[in-house]
Amino acid sequence: MWDFAGRDTAIDLGSATVRMHVKGRGVVCREPSLLARSRDTGRILALGAPAREMAGRNPDVTLVRPIREGAPTETDEAEYLMRHLVRRHHKRHYTARPRLVVTVPSGLTSVHYRALQFSAYQAGARRLTLVPTPIAAAIGMGMTSTVRPDITVIADIGADVTDVGVIAFGGLVTSHTAHVGGSALDRAIAALVRQEHGLALSLSAAEQAKLEVGAVPPLGRRPVRQTVVHGRDIATGMPRGVVLTTADVARAISGPVARIVDAIGAGLSGCSPEISGALLGVGITLTGGCARLPGLERLIKDRTGLGARLGDDTGDAAVLGAGEVLRSAGTQEPSARAVSPRAHLLTTVAEY
């Protein structure tokens, strides 16, 4: 009967991409965290990729990002986003009421906690569990244990947030959250093009340049590539294109990348001496969209002294781990009186 109300669902609310996992179906959704809203009527016109395509092409449309820094900033829009995705992928319009697991930054504030709780219950969740992103990513990659003293270091580098967590015996030992990520790199590229070439560049074009030729300085023996980006000439107002090389992009993103590496160092500095000594043989596992930036692993090793490796190149580790949380909890439902309206914040995990 509870499966009829809605299968267990996990959501990774990223600032750039929202992912959804449904029990028995796997990852069913990878959508941009965007809503297109009409300026005149205030109605939501589109969600996800269609909303991104409407941006800048229709003067009546304004883009809304309901998720920033890993938490809802627009409560009503975040509620609409989750409710729409839940109903679409459960193929029910009004009866979908699943148990919901949502990944959150480890440094979630009480204000964001209440906003996310309100949005999730309004979207139709009958139970809500919040899982810190480092724990969810570690579960998704099969790196957690409650019986072995294995230590895992997870650095999730997303669009707006770099979340670093040290996990031992299935629990979060220490964590650090910094508000820097892939979007800071995009803004740095757009600022460099504006300053040096007099060209106003959209953030989507800057992101595309980052994906095509981006690399972390120093470049070393890495071959220099180039790409052409198009924008609006500031002086004439006419469209124009410029050529960006790997060296240009590396020079632009050096500042934000240094802040990301500093955030990883800050996350490691909170460990006890016993755990710090064991980290040398463990290394750092990188997840998130920005973790795929070429040269980042080498730079982290040079700055922190710990080896770094890319543990998940798809970005699905966190949502897969969140799906495992409910699977391990079983299917038994408590009575209606035992159900608490407060969300459960998970800081330790069972054996997976």
C-alpha positions as YAML, in Angstrom:
chain: A
units: angstrom
residues:
- id: 1
  name: MET
  ca: [0.00, 0.00, 0.00]
- id: 2
  name: TRP
  ca: [2.84, 2.40, 0.72]
- id: 3
  name: ASP
  ca: [4.35, 1.65, -2.70]
- id: 4
  name: PHE
  ca: [1.02, 2.74, -4.16]
- id: 5
  name: ALA
  ca: [1.34, 6.06, -2.34]
- id: 6
  name: GLY
  ca: [4.80, 6.51, -3.82]
- id: 7
  name: ARG
  ca: [8.06, 4.62, -4.10]
- id: 8
  name: ASP
  ca: [10.99, 5.67, -1.96]
- id: 9
  name: THR
  ca: [12.66, 8.65, -3.61]
- id: 10
  name: ALA
  ca: [16.04, 10.33, -3.23]
- id: 11
  name: ILE
  ca: [16.80, 13.83, -4.48]
- id: 12
  name: ASP
  ca: [20.17, 15.52, -4.85]
- id: 13
  name: LEU
  ca: [19.32, 19.22, -4.83]
- id: 14
  name: GLY
  ca: [22.30, 20.72, -6.61]
- id: 15
  name: SER
  ca: [22.60, 24.41, -7.38]
- id: 16
  name: ALA
  ca: [23.14, 23.57, -11.07]
- id: 17
  name: THR
  ca: [21.56, 20.12, -11.48]
- id: 18
  name: VAL
  ca: [18.85, 18.26, -9.58]
- id: 19
  name: ARG
  ca: [19.00, 14.47, -9.68]
- id: 20
  name: MET
  ca: [16.29, 12.03, -8.62]
- id: 21
  name: HIS
  ca: [16.49, 8.33, -7.78]
- id: 22
  name: VAL
  ca: [13.32, 6.21, -7.51]
- id: 23
  name: LYS
  ca: [13.31, 2.80, -5.85]
- id: 24
  name: GLY
  ca: [13.41, 0.04, -8.43]
- id: 25
  name: ARG
  ca: [14.04, 2.43, -11.33]
- id: 26
  name: GLY
  ca: [17.43, 3.96, -10.63]
- id: 27
  name: VAL
  ca: [18.32, 7.54, -11.50]
- id: 28
  name: VAL
  ca: [15.34, 8.86, -13.45]
- id: 29
  name: CYS
  ca: [16.14, 12.56, -13.63]
- id: 30
  name: ARG
  ca: [19.09, 14.84, -14.27]
- id: 31
  name: GLU
  ca: [17.62, 18.29, -14.82]
- id: 32
  name: PRO
  ca: [19.05, 21.81, -14.53]
- id: 33
  name: SER
  ca: [17.83, 23.48, -11.34]
- id: 34
  name: LEU
  ca: [16.07, 26.22, -13.26]
- id: 35
  name: LEU
  ca: [12.54, 27.57, -13.56]
- id: 36
  name: ALA
  ca: [11.26, 29.93, -16.25]
- id: 37
  name: ARG
  ca: [8.74, 32.41, -14.84]
- id: 38
  name: SER
  ca: [6.61, 34.97, -16.69]
- id: 39
  name: ARG
  ca: [7.34, 38.56, -15.72]
- id: 40
  name: ASP
  ca: [3.74, 39.64, -16.37]
- id: 41
  name: THR
  ca: [1.70, 36.85, -14.76]
- id: 42
  name: GLY
  ca: [4.22, 35.26, -12.40]
- id: 43
  name: ARG
  ca: [3.34, 31.77, -13.67]
- id: 44
  name: ILE
  ca: [5.98, 29.05, -14.02]
- id: 45
  name: LEU
  ca: [6.32, 28.37, -17.74]
- id: 46
  name: ALA
  ca: [8.98, 25.64, -17.87]
- id: 47
  name: LEU
  ca: [11.37, 23.63, -15.76]
- id: 48
  name: GLY
  ca: [14.87, 22.29, -16.37]
- id: 49
  name: ALA
  ca: [16.36, 22.22, -19.87]
- id: 50
  name: PRO
  ca: [13.31, 23.88, -21.56]
- id: 51
  name: ALA
  ca: [13.59, 26.75, -19.07]
- id: 52
  name: ARG
  ca: [17.27, 27.22, -19.91]
- id: 53
  name: GLU
  ca: [16.47, 27.33, -23.62]
- id: 54
  name: MET
  ca: [13.90, 30.08, -23.04]
- id: 55
  name: ALA
  ca: [16.39, 32.29, -21.20]
- id: 56
  name: GLY
  ca: [17.35, 35.41, -23.15]
- id: 57
  name: ARG
  ca: [15.08, 34.53, -26.08]
- id: 58
  name: ASN
  ca: [11.75, 35.65, -24.64]
- id: 59
  name: PRO
  ca: [11.64, 39.11, -23.01]
- id: 60
  name: ASP
  ca: [8.70, 38.03, -20.84]
- id: 61
  name: VAL
  ca: [10.69, 35.20, -19.24]
- id: 62
  name: THR
  ca: [12.94, 35.47, -16.21]
- id: 63
  name: LEU
  ca: [15.06, 32.61, -14.92]
- id: 64
  name: VAL
  ca: [14.68, 31.55, -11.29]
- id: 65
  name: ARG
  ca: [17.27, 29.45, -9.44]
- id: 66
  name: PRO
  ca: [15.39, 28.08, -6.42]
- id: 67
  name: ILE
  ca: [18.46, 26.23, -5.09]
- id: 68
  name: ARG
  ca: [21.58, 28.16, -4.17]
- id: 69
  name: GLU
  ca: [24.51, 26.94, -2.12]
- id: 70
  name: GLY
  ca: [22.79, 23.57, -1.79]
- id: 71
  name: ALA
  ca: [19.65, 24.86, -0.04]
- id: 72
  name: PRO
  ca: [16.33, 26.48, -1.05]
- id: 73
  name: THR
  ca: [16.44, 30.26, -1.31]
- id: 74
  name: GLU
  ca: [13.04, 30.57, -3.00]
- id: 75
  name: THR
  ca: [10.77, 28.37, -0.87]
- id: 76
  name: ASP
  ca: [7.74, 28.40, -3.18]
- id: 77
  name: GLU
  ca: [9.82, 27.73, -6.28]
- id: 78
  name: ALA
  ca: [11.76, 24.92, -4.56]
- id: 79
  name: GLU
  ca: [8.46, 23.36, -3.53]
- id: 80
  name: TYR
  ca: [7.21, 23.58, -7.13]
- id: 81
  name: LEU
  ca: [10.43, 21.99, -8.42]
- id: 82
  name: MET
  ca: [10.28, 19.00, -6.07]
- id: 83
  name: ARG
  ca: [6.51, 18.51, -6.39]
- id: 84
  name: HIS
  ca: [6.66, 18.61, -10.19]
- id: 85
  name: LEU
  ca: [9.50, 16.08, -10.37]
- id: 86
  name: VAL
  ca: [7.91, 13.74, -7.83]
- id: 87
  name: ARG
  ca: [4.56, 13.71, -9.61]
- id: 88
  name: ARG
  ca: [6.11, 13.38, -13.07]
- id: 89
  name: HIS
  ca: [8.32, 10.42, -12.26]
- id: 90
  name: HIS
  ca: [5.74, 8.67, -10.08]
- id: 91
  name: LYS
  ca: [3.17, 9.11, -12.87]
- id: 92
  name: ARG
  ca: [0.63, 10.47, -10.41]
- id: 93
  name: HIS
  ca: [-0.75, 13.98, -10.21]
- id: 94
  name: TYR
  ca: [-1.92, 14.24, -6.63]
- id: 95
  name: THR
  ca: [-1.49, 10.92, -4.80]
- id: 96
  name: ALA
  ca: [2.31, 10.62, -4.80]
- id: 97
  name: ARG
  ca: [3.51, 10.79, -1.19]
- id: 98
  name: PRO
  ca: [6.87, 8.98, -1.06]
- id: 99
  name: ARG
  ca: [9.43, 8.67, 1.68]
- id: 100
  name: LEU
  ca: [11.98, 11.26, 0.65]
- id: 101
  name: VAL
  ca: [15.74, 11.50, 1.21]
- id: 102
  name: VAL
  ca: [17.41, 14.79, 0.29]
- id: 103
  name: THR
  ca: [21.14, 15.48, 0.25]
- id: 104
  name: VAL
  ca: [22.23, 18.67, 1.99]
- id: 105
  name: PRO
  ca: [25.56, 20.43, 2.65]
- id: 106
  name: SER
  ca: [27.19, 19.33, 5.89]
- id: 107
  name: GLY
  ca: [27.19, 22.98, 7.04]
- id: 108
  name: LEU
  ca: [23.44, 23.48, 6.58]
- id: 109
  name: THR
  ca: [22.13, 26.37, 8.67]
- id: 110
  name: SER
  ca: [18.97, 26.19, 10.75]
- id: 111
  name: VAL
  ca: [17.23, 28.67, 8.43]
- id: 112
  name: HIS
  ca: [17.95, 26.54, 5.36]
- id: 113
  name: TYR
  ca: [16.99, 23.43, 7.34]
- id: 114
  name: ARG
  ca: [13.51, 24.79, 8.05]
- id: 115
  name: ALA
  ca: [13.09, 26.07, 4.48]
- id: 116
  name: LEU
  ca: [13.98, 22.67, 3.02]
- id: 117
  name: GLN
  ca: [11.72, 20.86, 5.48]
- id: 118
  name: PHE
  ca: [8.79, 23.11, 4.62]
- id: 119
  name: SER
  ca: [9.33, 22.75, 0.85]
- id: 120
  name: ALA
  ca: [9.68, 18.95, 0.98]
- id: 121
  name: TYR
  ca: [6.54, 18.36, 3.05]
- id: 122
  name: GLN
  ca: [4.54, 20.78, 0.90]
- id: 123
  name: ALA
  ca: [5.79, 18.89, -2.17]
- id: 124
  name: GLY
  ca: [4.16, 15.71, -0.85]
- id: 125
  name: ALA
  ca: [6.77, 13.88, 1.22]
- id: 126
  name: ARG
  ca: [5.30, 11.69, 3.97]
- id: 127
  name: ARG
  ca: [8.69, 11.17, 5.63]
- id: 128
  name: LEU
  ca: [11.82, 13.27, 5.17]
- id: 129
  name: THR
  ca: [15.43, 12.34, 5.83]
- id: 130
  name: LEU
  ca: [18.34, 14.72, 5.23]
- id: 131
  name: VAL
  ca: [21.76, 13.25, 4.48]
- id: 132
  name: PRO
  ca: [24.99, 15.31, 4.35]
- id: 133
  name: THR
  ca: [26.46, 15.18, 0.87]
- id: 134
  name: PRO
  ca: [29.84, 13.64, 1.91]
- id: 135
  name: ILE
  ca: [28.06, 10.72, 3.61]
- id: 136
  name: ALA
  ca: [25.69, 10.20, 0.67]
- id: 137
  name: ALA
  ca: [28.57, 10.26, -1.82]
- id: 138
  name: ALA
  ca: [30.59, 7.80, 0.27]
- id: 139
  name: ILE
  ca: [27.62, 5.42, 0.45]
- id: 140
  name: GLY
  ca: [27.04, 5.73, -3.30]
- id: 141
  name: MET
  ca: [30.64, 4.72, -3.98]
- id: 142
  name: GLY
  ca: [30.59, 1.89, -1.42]
- id: 143
  name: MET
  ca: [33.16, 3.49, 0.85]
- id: 144
  name: THR
  ca: [31.41, 3.40, 4.25]
- id: 145
  name: SER
  ca: [31.68, 0.85, 7.05]
- id: 146
  name: THR
  ca: [30.61, 0.73, 10.70]
- id: 147
  name: VAL
  ca: [32.73, -2.26, 11.72]
- id: 148
  name: ARG
  ca: [36.11, -1.41, 10.18]
- id: 149
  name: PRO
  ca: [38.21, 1.62, 11.14]
- id: 150
  name: ASP
  ca: [38.42, 2.70, 7.53]
- id: 151
  name: ILE
  ca: [38.79, 6.42, 7.02]
- id: 152
  name: THR
  ca: [37.33, 8.11, 3.97]
- id: 153
  name: VAL
  ca: [37.82, 11.70, 2.84]
- id: 154
  name: ILE
  ca: [35.19, 13.02, 0.43]
- id: 155
  name: ALA
  ca: [35.43, 16.39, -1.30]
- id: 156
  name: ASP
  ca: [32.25, 17.18, -3.21]
- id: 157
  name: ILE
  ca: [32.89, 20.15, -5.53]
- id: 158
  name: GLY
  ca: [29.59, 21.36, -6.92]
- id: 159
  name: ALA
  ca: [28.37, 24.50, -8.63]
- id: 160
  name: ASP
  ca: [28.12, 26.73, -5.54]
- id: 161
  name: VAL
  ca: [29.46, 24.64, -2.66]
- id: 162
  name: THR
  ca: [32.62, 22.69, -1.88]
- id: 163
  name: ASP
  ca: [31.71, 20.20, 0.86]
- id: 164
  name: VAL
  ca: [34.54, 18.27, 2.53]
- id: 165
  name: GLY
  ca: [33.89, 15.46, 5.00]
- id: 166
  name: VAL
  ca: [36.05, 12.96, 6.86]
- id: 167
  name: ILE
  ca: [34.17, 9.71, 7.59]
- id: 168
  name: ALA
  ca: [35.21, 6.94, 9.97]
- id: 169
  name: PHE
  ca: [33.21, 4.00, 11.41]
- id: 170
  name: GLY
  ca: [30.24, 5.08, 9.33]
- id: 171
  name: GLY
  ca: [30.00, 8.55, 10.88]
- id: 172
  name: LEU
  ca: [31.01, 12.07, 9.96]
- id: 173
  name: VAL
  ca: [34.10, 12.93, 12.02]
- id: 174
  name: THR
  ca: [34.63, 16.48, 10.75]
- id: 175
  name: SER
  ca: [33.41, 18.56, 7.84]
- id: 176
  name: HIS
  ca: [33.80, 21.94, 6.23]
- id: 177
  name: THR
  ca: [31.59, 23.77, 3.73]
- id: 178
  name: ALA
  ca: [32.83, 26.63, 1.54]
- id: 179
  name: HIS
  ca: [30.69, 28.67, -0.82]
- id: 180
  name: VAL
  ca: [32.85, 28.27, -3.90]
- id: 181
  name: GLY
  ca: [32.48, 25.93, -6.85]
- id: 182
  name: GLY
  ca: [32.11, 25.64, -10.58]
- id: 183
  name: SER
  ca: [29.95, 28.75, -10.98]
- id: 184
  name: ALA
  ca: [32.76, 30.87, -9.51]
- id: 185
  name: LEU
  ca: [35.01, 29.58, -12.28]
- id: 186
  name: ASP
  ca: [32.42, 30.57, -14.90]
- id: 187
  name: ARG
  ca: [32.15, 34.09, -13.49]
- id: 188
  name: ALA
  ca: [35.95, 34.42, -13.47]
- id: 189
  name: ILE
  ca: [36.16, 33.46, -17.14]
- id: 190
  name: ALA
  ca: [33.40, 35.93, -18.07]
- id: 191
  name: ALA
  ca: [35.16, 38.69, -16.08]
- id: 192
  name: LEU
  ca: [38.49, 38.06, -17.83]
- id: 193
  name: VAL
  ca: [36.89, 38.16, -21.30]
- id: 194
  name: ARG
  ca: [35.11, 41.40, -20.42]
- id: 195
  name: GLN
  ca: [38.25, 43.05, -19.05]
- id: 196
  name: GLU
  ca: [40.75, 41.97, -21.70]
- id: 197
  name: HIS
  ca: [38.59, 41.68, -24.83]
- id: 198
  name: GLY
  ca: [35.72, 44.09, -24.15]
- id: 199
  name: LEU
  ca: [33.17, 41.31, -24.69]
- id: 200
  name: ALA
  ca: [30.12, 40.60, -22.55]
- id: 201
  name: LEU
  ca: [29.93, 36.83, -22.23]
- id: 202
  name: SER
  ca: [27.05, 34.78, -20.89]
- id: 203
  name: LEU
  ca: [27.74, 32.36, -18.06]
- id: 204
  name: SER
  ca: [26.63, 29.44, -20.23]
- id: 205
  name: ALA
  ca: [29.24, 30.38, -22.85]
- id: 206
  name: ALA
  ca: [31.88, 30.71, -20.13]
- id: 207
  name: GLU
  ca: [30.93, 27.28, -18.79]
- id: 208
  name: GLN
  ca: [31.23, 25.78, -22.25]
- id: 209
  name: ALA
  ca: [34.72, 27.26, -22.63]
- id: 210
  name: LYS
  ca: [35.67, 25.81, -19.24]
- id: 211
  name: LEU
  ca: [34.50, 22.35, -20.28]
- id: 212
  name: GLU
  ca: [36.27, 22.48, -23.64]
- id: 213
  name: VAL
  ca: [39.68, 23.96, -22.80]
- id: 214
  name: GLY
  ca: [39.71, 24.47, -19.03]
- id: 215
  name: ALA
  ca: [42.64, 23.22, -16.96]
- id: 216
  name: VAL
  ca: [44.24, 24.01, -13.63]
- id: 217
  name: PRO
  ca: [47.53, 25.97, -13.72]
- id: 218
  name: PRO
  ca: [50.38, 25.26, -14.03]
- id: 219
  name: LEU
  ca: [49.73, 23.54, -17.34]
- id: 220
  name: GLY
  ca: [53.06, 21.71, -17.55]
- id: 221
  name: ARG
  ca: [53.22, 19.48, -20.62]
- id: 222
  name: ARG
  ca: [49.47, 19.55, -21.20]
- id: 223
  name: PRO
  ca: [48.74, 20.53, -24.82]
- id: 224
  name: VAL
  ca: [47.30, 24.00, -25.30]
- id: 225
  name: ARG
  ca: [43.83, 23.90, -26.85]
- id: 226
  name: GLN
  ca: [41.61, 26.72, -28.01]
- id: 227
  name: THR
  ca: [37.95, 27.48, -28.54]
- id: 228
  name: VAL
  ca: [35.87, 30.33, -29.93]
- id: 229
  name: VAL
  ca: [33.31, 32.01, -27.68]
- id: 230
  name: HIS
  ca: [30.70, 34.52, -28.83]
- id: 231
  name: GLY
  ca: [29.20, 37.43, -26.96]
- id: 232
  name: ARG
  ca: [28.23, 41.09, -27.24]
- id: 233
  name: ASP
  ca: [30.83, 43.77, -27.92]
- id: 234
  name: ILE
  ca: [30.61, 46.32, -25.10]
- id: 235
  name: ALA
  ca: [31.63, 49.26, -27.28]
- id: 236
  name: THR
  ca: [29.48, 48.64, -30.37]
- id: 237
  name: GLY
  ca: [26.75, 46.37, -29.03]
- id: 238
  name: MET
  ca: [27.30, 43.98, -31.95]
- id: 239
  name: PRO
  ca: [27.92, 40.24, -31.66]
- id: 240
  name: ARG
  ca: [31.55, 39.21, -31.81]
- id: 241
  name: GLY
  ca: [33.69, 36.16, -31.12]
- id: 242
  name: VAL
  ca: [37.10, 35.76, -29.49]
- id: 243
  name: VAL
  ca: [39.51, 32.87, -29.22]
- id: 244
  name: LEU
  ca: [40.25, 31.53, -25.75]
- id: 245
  name: THR
  ca: [43.16, 29.17, -25.13]
- id: 246
  name: THR
  ca: [43.86, 26.80, -22.28]
- id: 247
  name: ALA
  ca: [46.33, 29.32, -20.87]
- id: 248
  name: ASP
  ca: [43.68, 32.09, -20.86]
- id: 249
  name: VAL
  ca: [41.16, 29.93, -19.00]
- id: 250
  name: ALA
  ca: [43.81, 28.69, -16.56]
- id: 251
  name: ARG
  ca: [44.80, 32.27, -15.77]
- id: 252
  name: ALA
  ca: [41.17, 33.25, -15.18]
- id: 253
  name: ILE
  ca: [40.26, 30.37, -12.86]
- id: 254
  name: SER
  ca: [43.44, 30.31, -10.79]
- id: 255
  name: GLY
  ca: [41.85, 32.38, -7.98]
- id: 256
  name: PRO
  ca: [38.64, 30.32, -7.50]
- id: 257
  name: VAL
  ca: [40.60, 27.07, -7.81]
- id: 258
  name: ALA
  ca: [42.93, 28.21, -5.03]
- id: 259
  name: ARG
  ca: [39.87, 28.86, -2.82]
- id: 260
  name: ILE
  ca: [38.58, 25.34, -3.53]
- id: 261
  name: VAL
  ca: [41.93, 23.82, -2.52]
- id: 262
  name: ASP
  ca: [41.98, 26.00, 0.63]
- id: 263
  name: ALA
  ca: [38.50, 24.70, 1.52]
- id: 264
  name: ILE
  ca: [39.75, 21.12, 1.23]
- id: 265
  name: GLY
  ca: [42.67, 21.98, 3.50]
- id: 266
  name: ALA
  ca: [40.31, 23.56, 6.03]
- id: 267
  name: GLY
  ca: [38.21, 20.38, 6.05]
- id: 268
  name: LEU
  ca: [41.26, 18.26, 6.83]
- id: 269
  name: SER
  ca: [42.58, 20.57, 9.55]
- id: 270
  name: GLY
  ca: [39.73, 19.69, 11.92]
- id: 271
  name: CYS
  ca: [40.84, 16.05, 12.30]
- id: 272
  name: SER
  ca: [42.41, 14.69, 15.46]
- id: 273
  name: PRO
  ca: [46.13, 13.77, 15.38]
- id: 274
  name: GLU
  ca: [45.26, 10.05, 15.27]
- id: 275
  name: ILE
  ca: [43.10, 10.45, 12.19]
- id: 276
  name: SER
  ca: [45.46, 12.95, 10.55]
- id: 277
  name: GLY
  ca: [48.28, 10.43, 10.63]
- id: 278
  name: ALA
  ca: [46.12, 7.86, 8.86]
- id: 279
  name: LEU
  ca: [45.09, 10.26, 6.11]
- id: 280
  name: LEU
  ca: [48.46, 9.97, 4.36]
- id: 281
  name: GLY
  ca: [47.61, 6.46, 3.22]
- id: 282
  name: VAL
  ca: [43.97, 7.24, 2.43]
- id: 283
  name: GLY
  ca: [43.99, 10.22, 0.10]
- id: 284
  name: ILE
  ca: [41.06, 12.35, -1.01]
- id: 285
  name: THR
  ca: [38.18, 11.17, -3.19]
- id: 286
  name: LEU
  ca: [36.70, 13.89, -5.41]
- id: 287
  name: THR
  ca: [33.09, 14.00, -6.55]
- id: 288
  name: GLY
  ca: [30.86, 16.62, -8.13]
- id: 289
  name: GLY
  ca: [30.83, 18.32, -11.51]
- id: 290
  name: CYS
  ca: [33.85, 20.57, -10.93]
- id: 291
  name: ALA
  ca: [35.98, 17.65, -9.76]
- id: 292
  name: ARG
  ca: [36.54, 16.63, -13.40]
- id: 293
  name: LEU
  ca: [38.61, 19.75, -14.10]
- id: 294
  name: PRO
  ca: [41.96, 18.56, -15.55]
- id: 295
  name: GLY
  ca: [44.92, 19.10, -13.25]
- id: 296
  name: LEU
  ca: [42.88, 19.57, -10.07]
- id: 297
  name: GLU
  ca: [44.02, 16.26, -8.57]
- id: 298
  name: ARG
  ca: [47.69, 17.18, -9.04]
- id: 299
  name: LEU
  ca: [47.20, 20.64, -7.53]
- id: 300
  name: ILE
  ca: [45.47, 19.19, -4.45]
- id: 301
  name: LYS
  ca: [48.33, 16.76, -3.94]
- id: 302
  name: ASP
  ca: [50.89, 19.56, -4.23]
- id: 303
  name: ARG
  ca: [49.06, 21.80, -1.73]
- id: 304
  name: THR
  ca: [47.88, 19.24, 0.85]
- id: 305
  name: GLY
  ca: [50.41, 16.42, 0.51]
- id: 306
  name: LEU
  ca: [47.58, 13.88, 0.11]
- id: 307
  name: GLY
  ca: [46.87, 11.95, -3.06]
- id: 308
  name: ALA
  ca: [43.62, 12.80, -4.81]
- id: 309
  name: ARG
  ca: [41.56, 10.74, -7.22]
- id: 310
  name: LEU
  ca: [38.30, 11.14, -9.08]
- id: 311
  name: GLY
  ca: [35.86, 8.72, -7.47]
- id: 312
  name: ASP
  ca: [32.74, 9.52, -9.49]
- id: 313
  name: ASP
  ca: [32.86, 10.96, -13.00]
- id: 314
  name: THR
  ca: [29.08, 11.08, -13.50]
- id: 315
  name: GLY
  ca: [28.01, 13.15, -10.49]
- id: 316
  name: ASP
  ca: [25.45, 10.50, -9.44]
- id: 317
  name: ALA
  ca: [27.27, 9.20, -6.35]
- id: 318
  name: ALA
  ca: [25.34, 11.38, -3.88]
- id: 319
  name: VAL
  ca: [21.88, 10.56, -5.20]
- id: 320
  name: LEU
  ca: [22.71, 6.84, -5.42]
- id: 321
  name: GLY
  ca: [23.90, 6.90, -1.82]
- id: 322
  name: ALA
  ca: [20.76, 8.71, -0.72]
- id: 323
  name: GLY
  ca: [18.71, 5.99, -2.41]
- id: 324
  name: GLU
  ca: [20.63, 3.34, -0.45]
- id: 325
  name: VAL
  ca: [19.72, 5.03, 2.84]
- id: 326
  name: LEU
  ca: [16.03, 4.17, 2.52]
- id: 327
  name: ARG
  ca: [16.70, 0.74, 1.02]
- id: 328
  name: SER
  ca: [18.71, -0.25, 4.10]
- id: 329
  name: ALA
  ca: [16.02, 1.13, 6.42]
- id: 330
  name: GLY
  ca: [13.51, -1.47, 5.18]
- id: 331
  name: THR
  ca: [9.86, -1.04, 4.27]
- id: 332
  name: GLN
  ca: [8.23, -1.03, 7.72]
- id: 333
  name: GLU
  ca: [6.18, 2.08, 8.28]
- id: 334
  name: PRO
  ca: [5.48, 3.42, 11.78]
- id: 335
  name: SER
  ca: [2.00, 4.32, 12.90]
- id: 336
  name: ALA
  ca: [0.60, 7.72, 12.08]
- id: 337
  name: ARG
  ca: [1.08, 8.87, 15.69]
- id: 338
  name: ALA
  ca: [4.76, 7.91, 15.61]
- id: 339
  name: VAL
  ca: [5.52, 9.90, 12.47]
- id: 340
  name: SER
  ca: [7.30, 13.12, 13.40]
- id: 341
  name: PRO
  ca: [6.70, 16.20, 11.26]
- id: 342
  name: ARG
  ca: [10.35, 17.12, 11.76]
- id: 343
  name: ALA
  ca: [12.93, 15.97, 9.25]
- id: 344
  name: HIS
  ca: [15.51, 13.43, 10.38]
- id: 345
  name: LEU
  ca: [19.12, 14.56, 9.88]
- id: 346
  name: LEU
  ca: [21.32, 11.51, 9.32]
- id: 347
  name: THR
  ca: [24.92, 11.81, 10.54]
- id: 348
  name: THR
  ca: [25.73, 8.11, 10.91]
- id: 349
  name: VAL
  ca: [24.96, 5.26, 8.54]
- id: 350
  name: ALA
  ca: [24.35, 1.54, 8.82]
- id: 351
  name: GLU
  ca: [26.46, -1.11, 7.11]
- id: 352
  name: TYR
  ca: [25.95, -1.11, 3.32]
...
